[in-house]
Short mmCIF file of N, CA and C in Angstrom, two decimals:
data_model
loop_
_atom_site.label_atom_id
_atom_site.label_comp_id
_atom_site.label_asym_id
_atom_site.label_seq_id
_atom_site.Cartn_x
_atom_site.Cartn_y
_atom_site.Cartn_z
N UNK D 32 78.87 102.85 83.10
CA UNK D 32 79.92 102.71 84.09
C UNK D 32 81.01 101.81 83.52
N UNK D 33 82.26 102.10 83.83
CA UNK D 33 83.35 101.32 83.28
C UNK D 33 83.34 99.89 83.85
N UNK D 34 84.08 99.05 83.17
CA UNK D 34 84.07 97.62 83.50
C UNK D 34 84.52 97.32 84.94
N UNK D 35 85.55 98.04 85.43
CA UNK D 35 86.12 97.72 86.74
C UNK D 35 85.76 98.72 87.83
N UNK D 36 84.89 99.70 87.53
CA UNK D 36 84.57 100.74 88.52
C UNK D 36 83.96 100.15 89.80
N UNK D 37 83.03 99.22 89.64
CA UNK D 37 82.37 98.65 90.81
C UNK D 37 83.37 97.89 91.69
N UNK D 38 84.26 97.11 91.07
CA UNK D 38 85.29 96.38 91.83
C UNK D 38 86.22 97.35 92.55
N UNK D 39 86.63 98.39 91.85
CA UNK D 39 87.53 99.38 92.44
C UNK D 39 86.89 100.03 93.65
N UNK D 40 85.66 100.52 93.50
CA UNK D 40 84.98 101.19 94.60
C UNK D 40 84.72 100.25 95.78
N UNK D 41 84.34 99.01 95.49
CA UNK D 41 84.09 98.04 96.56
C UNK D 41 85.38 97.77 97.35
N UNK D 42 86.49 97.61 96.64
CA UNK D 42 87.76 97.33 97.30
C UNK D 42 88.22 98.52 98.14
N UNK D 43 88.06 99.73 97.61
CA UNK D 43 88.42 100.93 98.38
C UNK D 43 87.56 101.02 99.64
N UNK D 44 86.28 100.72 99.53
CA UNK D 44 85.41 100.73 100.72
C UNK D 44 85.85 99.70 101.75
N UNK D 45 86.25 98.52 101.29
CA UNK D 45 86.72 97.49 102.22
C UNK D 45 88.01 97.93 102.90
N UNK D 46 88.91 98.58 102.16
CA UNK D 46 90.14 99.09 102.77
C UNK D 46 89.83 100.15 103.81
N UNK D 47 88.87 101.02 103.51
CA UNK D 47 88.46 102.03 104.49
C UNK D 47 87.85 101.41 105.74
N UNK D 48 87.01 100.41 105.55
CA UNK D 48 86.41 99.71 106.69
C UNK D 48 87.47 99.01 107.53
N UNK D 49 88.45 98.44 106.86
CA UNK D 49 89.54 97.77 107.58
C UNK D 49 90.35 98.79 108.38
N UNK D 50 90.58 99.98 107.81
CA UNK D 50 91.30 101.02 108.53
C UNK D 50 90.53 101.46 109.78
N UNK D 51 89.22 101.60 109.65
CA UNK D 51 88.40 101.96 110.82
C UNK D 51 88.45 100.86 111.87
N UNK D 52 88.35 99.60 111.43
CA UNK D 52 88.42 98.48 112.36
C UNK D 52 89.76 98.45 113.08
N UNK D 53 90.85 98.72 112.34
CA UNK D 53 92.19 98.67 112.92
C UNK D 53 92.35 99.66 114.07
N UNK D 54 91.60 100.75 114.05
CA UNK D 54 91.69 101.76 115.11
C UNK D 54 90.84 101.44 116.34
N UNK D 55 90.02 100.39 116.26
CA UNK D 55 89.18 100.03 117.41
C UNK D 55 90.02 99.39 118.51
N UNK D 56 89.62 99.62 119.73
CA UNK D 56 90.26 98.95 120.86
C UNK D 56 89.97 97.46 120.76
N UNK D 57 90.99 96.65 120.84
CA UNK D 57 90.82 95.20 120.80
C UNK D 57 90.80 94.63 119.38
N UNK D 58 91.07 95.46 118.38
CA UNK D 58 91.09 94.96 117.00
C UNK D 58 92.21 93.93 116.85
N UNK D 59 91.95 92.93 116.07
CA UNK D 59 92.94 91.87 115.83
C UNK D 59 93.95 92.38 114.81
N UNK D 60 95.10 92.83 115.28
CA UNK D 60 96.11 93.42 114.41
C UNK D 60 96.73 92.39 113.46
N UNK D 61 96.75 91.14 113.85
CA UNK D 61 97.25 90.10 112.95
C UNK D 61 96.34 89.99 111.74
N UNK D 62 95.04 90.06 111.97
CA UNK D 62 94.07 90.05 110.88
C UNK D 62 94.27 91.26 109.97
N UNK D 63 94.41 92.43 110.57
CA UNK D 63 94.60 93.66 109.80
C UNK D 63 95.86 93.57 108.95
N UNK D 64 96.95 93.08 109.54
CA UNK D 64 98.22 92.97 108.81
C UNK D 64 98.15 91.93 107.69
N UNK D 65 97.31 90.93 107.84
CA UNK D 65 97.18 89.90 106.81
C UNK D 65 96.25 90.34 105.68
N UNK D 66 95.15 90.97 106.04
CA UNK D 66 94.12 91.32 105.05
C UNK D 66 94.45 92.61 104.31
N UNK D 67 95.02 93.59 104.99
CA UNK D 67 95.30 94.88 104.37
C UNK D 67 96.11 94.80 103.09
N UNK D 68 97.29 94.18 103.12
CA UNK D 68 98.08 94.08 101.89
C UNK D 68 97.38 93.26 100.80
N UNK D 69 96.62 92.26 101.20
CA UNK D 69 95.90 91.46 100.21
C UNK D 69 94.84 92.29 99.50
N UNK D 70 94.11 93.10 100.27
CA UNK D 70 93.11 93.97 99.66
C UNK D 70 93.78 95.00 98.74
N UNK D 71 94.86 95.59 99.21
CA UNK D 71 95.55 96.59 98.40
C UNK D 71 96.08 95.98 97.11
N UNK D 72 96.60 94.76 97.19
CA UNK D 72 97.12 94.10 96.00
C UNK D 72 96.02 93.72 95.02
N UNK D 73 94.80 93.58 95.52
CA UNK D 73 93.70 93.17 94.65
C UNK D 73 93.03 94.34 93.95
N UNK D 74 93.48 95.56 94.23
CA UNK D 74 92.87 96.71 93.56
C UNK D 74 93.09 96.61 92.06
N UNK D 75 92.01 96.73 91.29
CA UNK D 75 92.18 96.76 89.84
C UNK D 75 92.72 98.14 89.43
N UNK D 76 93.00 98.31 88.16
CA UNK D 76 93.41 99.62 87.67
C UNK D 76 92.33 100.63 88.04
N UNK D 77 92.72 101.83 88.46
CA UNK D 77 91.71 102.83 88.80
C UNK D 77 90.86 103.18 87.58
N UNK D 78 89.58 103.47 87.81
CA UNK D 78 88.72 103.85 86.70
C UNK D 78 89.18 105.17 86.07
N UNK D 79 88.86 105.39 84.81
CA UNK D 79 89.23 106.65 84.16
C UNK D 79 88.67 107.85 84.92
N UNK D 80 89.47 108.89 85.01
CA UNK D 80 89.03 110.11 85.67
C UNK D 80 89.44 110.23 87.12
N UNK D 81 89.96 109.16 87.72
CA UNK D 81 90.41 109.22 89.12
C UNK D 81 91.66 110.10 89.22
N UNK D 82 92.60 109.92 88.30
CA UNK D 82 93.82 110.70 88.28
C UNK D 82 93.80 111.65 87.09
N UNK D 83 94.45 112.80 87.19
CA UNK D 83 94.46 113.73 86.06
C UNK D 83 95.26 113.16 84.89
N UNK D 84 94.99 113.65 83.67
CA UNK D 84 95.73 113.16 82.50
C UNK D 84 97.23 113.35 82.68
N UNK D 85 97.99 112.34 82.30
CA UNK D 85 99.45 112.40 82.39
C UNK D 85 100.00 112.12 83.77
N UNK D 86 99.16 111.77 84.73
CA UNK D 86 99.62 111.50 86.10
C UNK D 86 100.51 110.27 86.12
N UNK D 87 101.66 110.39 86.75
CA UNK D 87 102.60 109.27 86.88
C UNK D 87 102.83 109.04 88.37
N UNK D 88 102.30 107.94 88.93
CA UNK D 88 102.44 107.72 90.38
C UNK D 88 103.88 107.51 90.82
N UNK D 89 104.77 107.19 89.90
CA UNK D 89 106.17 106.99 90.30
C UNK D 89 106.97 108.29 90.19
N UNK D 90 106.35 109.36 89.69
CA UNK D 90 107.02 110.64 89.57
C UNK D 90 106.80 111.42 90.86
N UNK D 91 107.85 111.95 91.41
CA UNK D 91 107.72 112.72 92.64
C UNK D 91 109.07 112.91 93.30
N UNK D 92 109.07 113.48 94.48
CA UNK D 92 110.34 113.73 95.15
C UNK D 92 111.00 112.44 95.63
N UNK D 93 112.31 112.50 95.77
CA UNK D 93 113.01 111.36 96.34
C UNK D 93 112.80 111.40 97.85
N UNK D 94 112.56 110.26 98.43
CA UNK D 94 112.36 110.14 99.86
C UNK D 94 113.65 109.65 100.50
N UNK D 95 113.85 109.92 101.77
CA UNK D 95 115.06 109.46 102.44
C UNK D 95 115.28 107.96 102.22
N UNK D 96 116.49 107.62 101.84
CA UNK D 96 116.84 106.22 101.62
C UNK D 96 116.58 105.76 100.20
N UNK D 97 115.98 106.59 99.35
CA UNK D 97 115.69 106.17 97.98
C UNK D 97 116.76 106.65 96.99
N UNK D 98 117.45 107.74 97.31
CA UNK D 98 118.46 108.27 96.38
C UNK D 98 119.71 107.42 96.36
N UNK D 99 120.27 107.25 95.19
CA UNK D 99 121.48 106.43 95.08
C UNK D 99 122.63 107.30 94.79
#
C-alpha cells in the first residue's frame, strides 16, 4: 500500500461522516463549517490510480464569473 493511502482514505471517510452529520436535524452547523474546510485542506495527495493518467483538475469548462 502506498505511503499516504491510509491517511487519504481516513480523511475521505471523515469528510463523508461530516456530510452525513450535517444533514441531521439539530446538527451544529458552526461545527460543520469549521471542521469541513480543515478536513478538506488536510487531504494528502491522492494515492496513485485514483485519477486517470494525465488528469488535470484545473482543466475543464469555464464557470460563470470565471472568464475574463
